[in-house]
Structure formats: C-alpha cells, structure tokens
Coordinates of N, CA and C in Angstrom, one line a residue:
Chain Y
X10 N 107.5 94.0 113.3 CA 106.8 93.3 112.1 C 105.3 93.3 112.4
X11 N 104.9 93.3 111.4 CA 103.1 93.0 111.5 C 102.5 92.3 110.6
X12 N 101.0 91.7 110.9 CA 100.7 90.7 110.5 C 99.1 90.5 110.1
X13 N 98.6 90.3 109.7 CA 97.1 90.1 109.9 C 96.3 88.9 109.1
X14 N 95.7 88.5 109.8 CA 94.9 87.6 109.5 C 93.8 87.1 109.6
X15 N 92.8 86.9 108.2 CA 91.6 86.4 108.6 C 91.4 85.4 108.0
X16 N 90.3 84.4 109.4 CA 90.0 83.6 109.9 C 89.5 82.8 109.3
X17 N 88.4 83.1 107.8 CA 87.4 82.7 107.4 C 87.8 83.3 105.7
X18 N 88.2 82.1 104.9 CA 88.2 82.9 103.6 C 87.3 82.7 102.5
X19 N 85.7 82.1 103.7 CA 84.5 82.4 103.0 C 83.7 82.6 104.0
X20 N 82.6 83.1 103.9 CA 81.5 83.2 104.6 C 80.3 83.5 104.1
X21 N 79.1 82.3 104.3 CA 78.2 82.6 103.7 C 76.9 83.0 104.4
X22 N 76.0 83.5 104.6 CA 75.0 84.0 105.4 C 73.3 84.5 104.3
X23 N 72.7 83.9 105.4 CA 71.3 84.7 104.5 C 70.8 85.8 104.3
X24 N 70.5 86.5 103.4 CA 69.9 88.0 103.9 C 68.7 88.1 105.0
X25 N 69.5 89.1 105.6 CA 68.5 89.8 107.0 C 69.5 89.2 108.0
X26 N 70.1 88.2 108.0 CA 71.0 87.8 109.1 C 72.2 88.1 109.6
X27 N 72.8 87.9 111.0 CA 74.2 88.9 111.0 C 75.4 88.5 109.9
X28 N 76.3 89.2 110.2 CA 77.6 89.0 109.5 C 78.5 89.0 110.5
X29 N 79.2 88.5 110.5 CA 80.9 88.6 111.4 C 82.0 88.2 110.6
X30 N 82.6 88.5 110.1 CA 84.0 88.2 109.6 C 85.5 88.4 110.2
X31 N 86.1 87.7 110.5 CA 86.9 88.0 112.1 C 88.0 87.8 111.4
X32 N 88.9 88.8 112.1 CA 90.3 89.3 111.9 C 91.1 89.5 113.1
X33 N 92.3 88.7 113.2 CA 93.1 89.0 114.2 C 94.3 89.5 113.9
X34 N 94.8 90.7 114.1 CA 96.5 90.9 114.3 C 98.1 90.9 114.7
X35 N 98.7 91.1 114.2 CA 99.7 90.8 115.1 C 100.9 92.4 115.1
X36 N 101.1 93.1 115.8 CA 101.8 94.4 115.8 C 103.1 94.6 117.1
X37 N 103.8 95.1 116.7 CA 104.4 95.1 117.8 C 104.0 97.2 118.2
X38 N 103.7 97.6 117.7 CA 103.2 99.1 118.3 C 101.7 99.2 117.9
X39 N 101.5 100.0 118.9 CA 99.9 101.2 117.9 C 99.5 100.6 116.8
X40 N 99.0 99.9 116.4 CA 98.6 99.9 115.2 C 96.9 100.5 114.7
X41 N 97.3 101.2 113.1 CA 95.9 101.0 112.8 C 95.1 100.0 112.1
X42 N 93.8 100.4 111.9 CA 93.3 98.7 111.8 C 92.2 99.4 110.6
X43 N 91.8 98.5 109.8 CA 91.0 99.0 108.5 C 90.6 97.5 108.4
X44 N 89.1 97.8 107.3 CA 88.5 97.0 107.0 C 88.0 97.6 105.5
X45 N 88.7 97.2 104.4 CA 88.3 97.7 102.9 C 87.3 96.6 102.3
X46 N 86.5 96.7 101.4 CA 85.8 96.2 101.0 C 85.5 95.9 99.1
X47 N 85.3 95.1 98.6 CA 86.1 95.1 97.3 C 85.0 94.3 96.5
X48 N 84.1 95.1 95.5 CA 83.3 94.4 94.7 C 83.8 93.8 93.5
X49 N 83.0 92.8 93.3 CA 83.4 92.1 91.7 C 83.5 93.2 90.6
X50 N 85.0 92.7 90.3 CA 85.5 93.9 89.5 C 85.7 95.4 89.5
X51 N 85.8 95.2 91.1 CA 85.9 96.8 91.2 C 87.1 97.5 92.4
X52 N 87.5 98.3 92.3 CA 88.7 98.8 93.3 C 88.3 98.6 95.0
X53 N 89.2 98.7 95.4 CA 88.5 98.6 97.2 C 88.4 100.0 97.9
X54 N 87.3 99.6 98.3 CA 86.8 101.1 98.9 C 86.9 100.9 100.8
X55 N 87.1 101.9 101.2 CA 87.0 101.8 102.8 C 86.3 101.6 103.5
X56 N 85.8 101.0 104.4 CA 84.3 100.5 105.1 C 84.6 101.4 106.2
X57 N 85.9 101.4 107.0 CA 85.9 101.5 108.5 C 87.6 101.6 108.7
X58 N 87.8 102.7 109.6 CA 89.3 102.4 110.3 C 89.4 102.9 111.9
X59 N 90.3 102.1 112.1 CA 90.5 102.0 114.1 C 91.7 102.7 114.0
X60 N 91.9 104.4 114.4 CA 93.2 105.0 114.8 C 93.5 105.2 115.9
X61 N 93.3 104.3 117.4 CA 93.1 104.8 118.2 C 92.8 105.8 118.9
X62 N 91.4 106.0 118.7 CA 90.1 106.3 119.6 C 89.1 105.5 119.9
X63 N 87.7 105.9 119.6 CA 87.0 105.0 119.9 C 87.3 103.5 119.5
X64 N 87.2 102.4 120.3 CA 87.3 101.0 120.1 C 86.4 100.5 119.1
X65 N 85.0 100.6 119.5 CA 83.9 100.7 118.2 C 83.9 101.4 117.7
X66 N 84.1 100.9 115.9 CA 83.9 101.9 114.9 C 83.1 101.5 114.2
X67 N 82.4 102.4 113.6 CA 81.4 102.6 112.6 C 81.5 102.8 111.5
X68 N 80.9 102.2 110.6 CA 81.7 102.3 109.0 C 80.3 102.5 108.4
X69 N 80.3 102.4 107.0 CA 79.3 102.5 105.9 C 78.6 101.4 105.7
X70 N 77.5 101.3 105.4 CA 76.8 100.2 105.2 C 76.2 100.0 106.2
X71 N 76.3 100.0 107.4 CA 75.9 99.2 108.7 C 76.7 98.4 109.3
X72 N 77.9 98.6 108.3 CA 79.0 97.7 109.0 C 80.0 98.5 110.8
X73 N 80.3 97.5 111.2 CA 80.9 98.4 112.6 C 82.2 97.1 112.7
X74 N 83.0 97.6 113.5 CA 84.1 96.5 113.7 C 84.5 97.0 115.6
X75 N 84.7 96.3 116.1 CA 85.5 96.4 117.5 C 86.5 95.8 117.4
X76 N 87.5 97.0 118.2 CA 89.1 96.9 118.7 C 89.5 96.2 119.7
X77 N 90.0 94.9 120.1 CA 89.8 94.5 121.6 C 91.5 94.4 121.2
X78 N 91.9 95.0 122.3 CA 93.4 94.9 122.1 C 94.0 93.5 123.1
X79 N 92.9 92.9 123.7 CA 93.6 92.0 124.4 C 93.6 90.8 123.8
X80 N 92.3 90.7 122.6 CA 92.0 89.7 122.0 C 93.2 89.6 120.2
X81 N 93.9 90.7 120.2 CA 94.3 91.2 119.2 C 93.7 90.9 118.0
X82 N 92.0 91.4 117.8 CA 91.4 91.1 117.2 C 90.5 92.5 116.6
X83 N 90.0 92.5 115.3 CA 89.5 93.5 115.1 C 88.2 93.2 114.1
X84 N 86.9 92.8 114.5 CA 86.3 91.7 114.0 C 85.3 92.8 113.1
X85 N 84.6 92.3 112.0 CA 83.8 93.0 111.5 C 82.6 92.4 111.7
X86 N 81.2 93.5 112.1 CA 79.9 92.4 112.2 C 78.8 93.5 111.3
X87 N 77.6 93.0 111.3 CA 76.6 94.0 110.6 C 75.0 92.7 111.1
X88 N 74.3 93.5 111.3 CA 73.6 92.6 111.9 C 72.6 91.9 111.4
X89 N 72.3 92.8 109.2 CA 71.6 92.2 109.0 C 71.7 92.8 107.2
X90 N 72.7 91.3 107.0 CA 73.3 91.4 105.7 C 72.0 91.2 104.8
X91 N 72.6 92.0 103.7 CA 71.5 92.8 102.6 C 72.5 91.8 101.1
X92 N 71.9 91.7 99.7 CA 72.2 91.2 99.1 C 73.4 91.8 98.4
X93 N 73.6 93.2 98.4 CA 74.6 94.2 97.6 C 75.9 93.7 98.9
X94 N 75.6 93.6 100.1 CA 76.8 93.0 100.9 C 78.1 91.7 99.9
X95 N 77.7 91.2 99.1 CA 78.1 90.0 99.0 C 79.4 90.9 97.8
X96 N 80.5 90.2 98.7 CA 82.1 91.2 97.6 C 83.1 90.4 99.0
X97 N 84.6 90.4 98.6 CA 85.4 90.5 99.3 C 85.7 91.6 99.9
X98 N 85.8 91.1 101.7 CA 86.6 92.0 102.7 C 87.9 91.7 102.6
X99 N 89.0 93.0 103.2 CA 90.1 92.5 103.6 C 90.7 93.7 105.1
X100 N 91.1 92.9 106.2 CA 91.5 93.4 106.9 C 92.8 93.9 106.7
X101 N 93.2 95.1 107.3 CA 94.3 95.5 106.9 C 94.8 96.5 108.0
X102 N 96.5 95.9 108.5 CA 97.1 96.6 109.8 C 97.8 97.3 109.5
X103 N 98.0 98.5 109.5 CA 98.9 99.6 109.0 C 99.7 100.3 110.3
X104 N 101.1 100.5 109.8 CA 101.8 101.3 110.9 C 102.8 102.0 109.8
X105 N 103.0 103.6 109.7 CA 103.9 104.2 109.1 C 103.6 103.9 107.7
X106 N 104.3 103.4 107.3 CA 104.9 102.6 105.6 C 104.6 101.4 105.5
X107 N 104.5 100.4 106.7 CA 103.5 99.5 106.7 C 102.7 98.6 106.7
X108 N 101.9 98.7 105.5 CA 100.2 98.5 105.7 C 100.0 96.6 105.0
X109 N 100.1 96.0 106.1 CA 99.2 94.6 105.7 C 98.3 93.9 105.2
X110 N 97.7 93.9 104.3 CA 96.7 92.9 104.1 C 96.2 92.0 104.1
X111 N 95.2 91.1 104.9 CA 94.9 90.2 105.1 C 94.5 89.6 103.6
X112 N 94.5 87.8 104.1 CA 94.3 87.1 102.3 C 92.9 87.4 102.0
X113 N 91.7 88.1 102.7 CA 90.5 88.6 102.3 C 89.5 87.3 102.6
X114 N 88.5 87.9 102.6 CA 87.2 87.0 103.5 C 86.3 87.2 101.8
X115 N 85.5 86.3 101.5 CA 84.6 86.3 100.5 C 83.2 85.9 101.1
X116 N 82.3 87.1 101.4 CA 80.8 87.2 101.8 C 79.8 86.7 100.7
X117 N 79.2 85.5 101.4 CA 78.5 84.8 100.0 C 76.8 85.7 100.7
X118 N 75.3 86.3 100.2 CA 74.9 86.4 100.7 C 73.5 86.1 100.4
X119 N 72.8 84.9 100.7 CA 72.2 83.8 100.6 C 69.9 84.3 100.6
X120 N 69.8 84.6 99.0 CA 68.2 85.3 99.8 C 67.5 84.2 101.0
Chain G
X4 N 84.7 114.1 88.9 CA 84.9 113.7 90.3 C 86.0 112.7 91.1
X5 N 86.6 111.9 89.6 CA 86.8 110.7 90.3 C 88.4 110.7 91.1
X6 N 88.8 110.4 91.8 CA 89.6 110.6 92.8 C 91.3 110.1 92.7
X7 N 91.0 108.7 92.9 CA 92.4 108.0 91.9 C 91.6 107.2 90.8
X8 N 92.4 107.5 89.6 CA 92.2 107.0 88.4 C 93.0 106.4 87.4
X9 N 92.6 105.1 87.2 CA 93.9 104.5 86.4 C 93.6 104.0 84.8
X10 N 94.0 104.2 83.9 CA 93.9 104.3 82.6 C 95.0 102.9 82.3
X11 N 94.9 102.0 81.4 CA 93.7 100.9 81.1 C 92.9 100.7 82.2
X12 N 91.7 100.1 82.3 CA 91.1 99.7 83.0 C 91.0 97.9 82.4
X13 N 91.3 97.8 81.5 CA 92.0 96.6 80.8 C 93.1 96.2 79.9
X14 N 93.8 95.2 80.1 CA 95.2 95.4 79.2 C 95.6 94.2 78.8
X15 N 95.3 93.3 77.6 CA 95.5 92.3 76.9 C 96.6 92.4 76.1
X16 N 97.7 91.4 75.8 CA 98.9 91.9 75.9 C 99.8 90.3 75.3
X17 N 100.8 90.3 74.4 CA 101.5 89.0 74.4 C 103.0 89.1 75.2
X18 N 103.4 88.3 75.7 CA 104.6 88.2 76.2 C 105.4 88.5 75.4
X19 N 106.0 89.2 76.0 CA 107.1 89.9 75.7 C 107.4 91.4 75.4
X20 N 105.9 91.8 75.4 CA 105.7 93.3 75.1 C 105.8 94.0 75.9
X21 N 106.6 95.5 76.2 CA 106.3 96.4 76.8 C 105.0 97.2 76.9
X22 N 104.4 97.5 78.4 CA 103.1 97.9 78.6 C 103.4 99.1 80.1
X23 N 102.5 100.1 79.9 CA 102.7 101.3 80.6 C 101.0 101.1 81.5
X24 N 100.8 101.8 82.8 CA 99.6 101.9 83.3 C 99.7 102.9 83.8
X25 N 98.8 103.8 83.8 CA 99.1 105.3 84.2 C 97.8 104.9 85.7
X26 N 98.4 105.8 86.7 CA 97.2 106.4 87.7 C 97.3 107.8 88.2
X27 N 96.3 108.5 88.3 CA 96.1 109.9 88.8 C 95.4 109.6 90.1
X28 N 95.7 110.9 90.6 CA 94.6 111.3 91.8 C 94.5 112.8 91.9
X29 N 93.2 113.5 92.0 CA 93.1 115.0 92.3 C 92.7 114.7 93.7
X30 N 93.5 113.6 94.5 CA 92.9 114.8 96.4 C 94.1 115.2 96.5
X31 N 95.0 116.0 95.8 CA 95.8 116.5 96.9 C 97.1 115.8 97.5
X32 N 96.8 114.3 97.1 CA 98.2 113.7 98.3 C 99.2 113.2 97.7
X33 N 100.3 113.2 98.7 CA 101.5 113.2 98.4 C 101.9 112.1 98.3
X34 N 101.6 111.2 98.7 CA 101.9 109.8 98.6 C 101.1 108.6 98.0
X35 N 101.8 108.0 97.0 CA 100.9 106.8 95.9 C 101.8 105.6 95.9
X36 N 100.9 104.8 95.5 CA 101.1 103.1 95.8 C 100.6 102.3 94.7
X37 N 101.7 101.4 94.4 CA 101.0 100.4 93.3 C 101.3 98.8 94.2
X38 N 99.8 98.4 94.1 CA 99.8 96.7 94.4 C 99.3 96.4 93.1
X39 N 99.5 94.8 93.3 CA 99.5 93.7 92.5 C 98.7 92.7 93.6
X40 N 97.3 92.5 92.4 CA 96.3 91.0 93.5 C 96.2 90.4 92.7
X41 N 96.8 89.3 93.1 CA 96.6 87.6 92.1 C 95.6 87.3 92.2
X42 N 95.4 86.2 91.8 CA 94.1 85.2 91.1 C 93.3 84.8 92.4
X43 N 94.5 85.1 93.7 CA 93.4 84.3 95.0 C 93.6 85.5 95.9
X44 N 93.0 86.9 94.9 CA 92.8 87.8 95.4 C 93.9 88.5 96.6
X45 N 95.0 88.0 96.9 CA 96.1 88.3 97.8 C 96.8 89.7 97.3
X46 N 96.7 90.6 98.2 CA 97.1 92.0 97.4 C 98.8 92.5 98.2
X47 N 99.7 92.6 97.6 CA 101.0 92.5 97.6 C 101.4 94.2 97.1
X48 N 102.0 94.8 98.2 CA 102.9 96.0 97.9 C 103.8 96.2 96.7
X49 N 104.0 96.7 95.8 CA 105.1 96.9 95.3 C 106.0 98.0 95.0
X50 N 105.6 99.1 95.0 CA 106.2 100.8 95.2 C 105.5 101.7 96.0
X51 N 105.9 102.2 96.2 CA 105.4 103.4 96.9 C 106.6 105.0 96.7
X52 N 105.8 106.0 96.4 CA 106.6 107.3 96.1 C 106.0 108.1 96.6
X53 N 106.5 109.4 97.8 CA 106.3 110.4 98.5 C 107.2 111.2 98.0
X54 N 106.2 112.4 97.4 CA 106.9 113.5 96.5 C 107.4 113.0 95.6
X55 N 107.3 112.4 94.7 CA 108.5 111.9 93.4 C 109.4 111.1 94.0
X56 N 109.4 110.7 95.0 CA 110.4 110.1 95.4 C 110.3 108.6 96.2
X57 N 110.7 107.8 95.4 CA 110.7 106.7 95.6 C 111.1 106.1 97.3
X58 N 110.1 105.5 98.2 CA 110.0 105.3 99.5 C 109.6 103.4 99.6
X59 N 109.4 103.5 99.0 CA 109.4 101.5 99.0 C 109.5 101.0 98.0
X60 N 110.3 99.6 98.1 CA 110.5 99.5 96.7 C 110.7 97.6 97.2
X61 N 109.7 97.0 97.2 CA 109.3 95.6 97.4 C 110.2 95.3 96.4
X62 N 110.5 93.3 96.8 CA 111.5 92.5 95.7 C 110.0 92.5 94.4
X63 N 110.2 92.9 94.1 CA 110.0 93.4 92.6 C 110.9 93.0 91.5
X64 N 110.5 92.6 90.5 CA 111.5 92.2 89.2 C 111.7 93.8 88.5
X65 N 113.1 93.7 88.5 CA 113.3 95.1 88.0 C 112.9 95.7 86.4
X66 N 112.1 94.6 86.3 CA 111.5 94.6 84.8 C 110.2 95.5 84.7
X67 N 109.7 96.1 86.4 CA 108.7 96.5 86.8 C 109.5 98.4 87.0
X68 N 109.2 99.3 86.1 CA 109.9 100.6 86.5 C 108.8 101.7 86.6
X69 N 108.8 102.0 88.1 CA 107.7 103.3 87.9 C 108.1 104.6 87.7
X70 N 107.3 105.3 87.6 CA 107.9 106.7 87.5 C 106.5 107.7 87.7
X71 N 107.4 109.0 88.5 CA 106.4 109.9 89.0 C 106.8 111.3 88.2
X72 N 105.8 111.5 87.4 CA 106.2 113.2 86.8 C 105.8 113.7 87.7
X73 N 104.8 114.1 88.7 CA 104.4 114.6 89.9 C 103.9 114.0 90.8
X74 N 103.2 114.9 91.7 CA 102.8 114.5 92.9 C 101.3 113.4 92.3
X75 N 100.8 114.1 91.8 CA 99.6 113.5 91.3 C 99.5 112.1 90.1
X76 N 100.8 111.7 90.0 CA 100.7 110.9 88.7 C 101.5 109.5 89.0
X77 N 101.2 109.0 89.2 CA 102.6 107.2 89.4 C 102.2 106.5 88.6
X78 N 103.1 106.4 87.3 CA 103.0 105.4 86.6 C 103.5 103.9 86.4
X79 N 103.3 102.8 86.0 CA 104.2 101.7 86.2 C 104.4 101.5 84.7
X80 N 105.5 100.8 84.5 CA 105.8 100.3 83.0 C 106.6 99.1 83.3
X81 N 106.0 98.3 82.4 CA 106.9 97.1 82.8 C 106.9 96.4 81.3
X82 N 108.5 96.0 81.4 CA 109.0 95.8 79.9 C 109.1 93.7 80.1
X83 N 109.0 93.4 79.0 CA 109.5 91.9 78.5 C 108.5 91.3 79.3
X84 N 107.1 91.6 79.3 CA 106.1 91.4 80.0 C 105.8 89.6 80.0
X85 N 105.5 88.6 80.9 CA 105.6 87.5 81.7 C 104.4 86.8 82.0
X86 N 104.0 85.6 81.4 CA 102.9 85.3 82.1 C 102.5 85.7 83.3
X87 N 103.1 85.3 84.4 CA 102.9 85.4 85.4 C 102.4 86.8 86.3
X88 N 102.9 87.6 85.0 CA 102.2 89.2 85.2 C 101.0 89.4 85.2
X89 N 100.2 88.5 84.7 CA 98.7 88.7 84.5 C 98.4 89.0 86.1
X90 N 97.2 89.6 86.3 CA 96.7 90.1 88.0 C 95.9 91.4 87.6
X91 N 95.7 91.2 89.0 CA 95.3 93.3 89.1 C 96.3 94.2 89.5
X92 N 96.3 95.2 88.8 CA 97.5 95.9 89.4 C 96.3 97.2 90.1
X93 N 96.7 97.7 90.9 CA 96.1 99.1 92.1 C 96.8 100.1 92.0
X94 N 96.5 101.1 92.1 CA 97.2 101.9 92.7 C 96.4 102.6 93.8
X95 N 97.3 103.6 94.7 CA 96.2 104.1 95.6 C 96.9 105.2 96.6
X96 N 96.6 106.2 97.1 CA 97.4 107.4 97.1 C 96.9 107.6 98.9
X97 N 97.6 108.4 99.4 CA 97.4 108.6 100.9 C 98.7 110.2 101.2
X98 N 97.8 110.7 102.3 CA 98.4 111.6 102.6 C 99.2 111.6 103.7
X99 N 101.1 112.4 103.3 CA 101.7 111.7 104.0 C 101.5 112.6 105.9
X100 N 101.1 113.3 105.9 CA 101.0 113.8 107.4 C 100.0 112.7 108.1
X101 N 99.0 112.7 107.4 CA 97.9 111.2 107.8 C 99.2 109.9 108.2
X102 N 100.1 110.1 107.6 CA 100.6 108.3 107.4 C 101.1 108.7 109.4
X103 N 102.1 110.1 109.0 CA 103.2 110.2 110.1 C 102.3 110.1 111.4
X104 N 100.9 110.7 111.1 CA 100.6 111.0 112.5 C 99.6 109.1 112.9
X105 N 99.9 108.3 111.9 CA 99.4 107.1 112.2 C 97.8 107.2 112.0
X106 N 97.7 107.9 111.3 CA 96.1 107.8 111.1 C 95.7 108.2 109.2
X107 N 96.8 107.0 108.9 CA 96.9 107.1 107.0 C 95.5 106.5 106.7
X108 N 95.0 106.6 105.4 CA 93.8 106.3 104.7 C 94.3 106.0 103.3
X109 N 94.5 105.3 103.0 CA 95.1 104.7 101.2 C 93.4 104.9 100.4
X110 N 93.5 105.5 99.5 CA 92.4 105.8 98.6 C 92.5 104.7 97.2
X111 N 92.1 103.9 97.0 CA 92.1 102.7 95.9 C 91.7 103.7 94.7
X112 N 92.1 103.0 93.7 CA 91.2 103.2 92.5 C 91.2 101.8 91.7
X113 N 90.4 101.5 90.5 CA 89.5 100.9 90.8 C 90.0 99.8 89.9
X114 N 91.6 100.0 89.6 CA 92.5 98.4 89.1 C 92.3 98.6 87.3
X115 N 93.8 98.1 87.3 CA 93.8 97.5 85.9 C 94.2 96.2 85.5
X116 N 93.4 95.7 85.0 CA 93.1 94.2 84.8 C 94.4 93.4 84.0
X117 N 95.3 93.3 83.9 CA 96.3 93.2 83.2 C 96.2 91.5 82.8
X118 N 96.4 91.2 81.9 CA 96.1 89.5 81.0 C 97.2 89.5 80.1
X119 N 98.3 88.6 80.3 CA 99.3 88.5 79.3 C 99.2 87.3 79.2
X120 N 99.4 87.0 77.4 CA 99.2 85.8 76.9 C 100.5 84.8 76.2

C-alpha cells in the first residue's frame, strides 16, 4: 500500500523568497515520486518526477525537489517565488497502477 | 497541438439528467484515466483503460459508465446524474511501457467542470 502526504495545506510566502512545500511518503517498494502543479482553473501540469536516479530533481520553473529515502520525504523548494507561482501543488507516489495523491498544498504568493 | 483534450470544458446540468464527457489524446498512449476533484481539491481515481480495456475500476457508482472506442478516446457517461456529482472530472493518459518499467508520467488535461443542480 501507498501513501502520501502533505504537510502544509497552505503556504503563504512573499515574492523573491524561498518556497518549501514538504511531502512525505509512505511505500512499501521503489516508488516514484511527482510533484504536479495546478492553476486556478486549469488541468495539472507536471513540475518534476523522482524515478530512481538522481535524488535531486529539477523541474520547471525553478522548482527542484529532493529524494531522501531515509526521511521518506520528497520535499519541494524554489528559492525565490515569483507571483505566477501562486496555484495548488500536489505530491504524488506512484507504483505500477498505483498512483496517490496527496490532499494538495495551496501557494499563497505575497508581493 | 493540444495533447489530452476534453470536450465540455463546462457542464451545467439538472439532476437527473444523463451527461457524456468526452477526452482525447494525440501522444500516442495506451493508457487513460478519469479522476474526480472535489471542492477541497482532493483528486480520487476512478477508471483507468489500457487498450480498450478496462484495468481499474475504483468503488465508483455504477451510474458512472466509461467507454473506449480506442486507444486514443475514454469517455465517461454518467446517467441519473446527483448532486453530489458536481466536481472536476480529469482525465489523463500515460504510456503503458513507462508505467511497467516504473517510470509512468500521467498527462492531465485540463478538466471538466461539471455543476449539477
């Protein structure tokens, strides 16, 4: 079974400042790890995914997430949120068939 | 260009009516997905078909019937329609060698707003 969950289901920040939005999982194998991103009124699009390789990944935007498998955490950060940032994230653990969604983080982002 | 595509992109509607929502995708993949996100944005599985052929099938009210003319097409139809149907409904498509080799990518498109009154 799998699981995911994030932490914070707001976060508000000023422009120019970091972002973190932290997600932890729960898997019993491999899992992969995603971070979609979802504007007002609009479909979710993919920021970033962790297939086991690199631990840091790099996504669009400036966004990046790290894999710590010990922490079973897969946190999203960006170091200097911009005003188009501001939409719901949602983490999401996928194995096979699958794929979890976290209840989604809402980025408030503050001039 | 656009990749998965779903036709309403809005759908106002009284209880009790029968309503269809079509989605496409031209990348190519074999495998599509319809969620359902409530009001506090929570996004919930409900079908999934690889090749025409039906591969998940969440407790779902069987009032909810999809159907795949192809690879490219998963429609939902859902009859004696329910308040509680109002949401977003998704669909979103992934390719199944990506899924097997664990390195799947689900392609969103971009929801249809469904409002029953």
């Amino acid at each position: 079974a799998q699981s995911v969950t994030q932490l914070d289901s707001h976060v508000s920040v000023s422009e120019g400042t970091p972002v973190l939005l932290r997600c932890n999982y729960s898997s019993s194998y491999s899992p992969s790890l995603f971070w979609y991103v979802q504007h007002p009124n609009k479909g979710l699009q993919l920021l970033l995914k962790y297939t086991s390789a690199a631990t840091l990944v790099k996504g669009i935007n400036g966004f990046e997430a790290e894999f710590k498998k010990s922490e079973t955490s897969f946190h999203l950060t960006k170091p200097s949120a911009h005003m188009s940032d501001a939409a719901e994230y949602f983490c999401v653990v996928s194995r096979s068939l699958d794929m979890r969604f976290g209840a989604g983080t809402r980025l408030t982002v503050k001039p | 260009d656009t990749a998965v595509s779903q036709t309403p992109k809005y759908l106002v509607t009284q209880m009790g009516n029968d309503k269809s929502i079509k989605c496409e995708q031209n990348l190519g993949h074999d495998t599509m997905y319809w969620y359902k996100q409530d009001s506090k944005k929570f996004l919930k599985i409900m079908f999934s078909y690889n090749n025409k052929e039906l591969i998940i099938n969440e407790t779902v009210p069987n009032r909810f019937s999809p159907k795949s003319p192809d690879k490219a097409h998963l429609n939902l139809h859902i009859n004696s329609l329910e308040l509680g149907d109002s949401a977003v409904y998704f669909c979103a498509s992934s390719k199944t060698q990506d899924r097997l080799a664990g390195e799947e990518t689900q392609y969103f498109g971009p929801g249809t707003r469904l409002l029953v009154l």
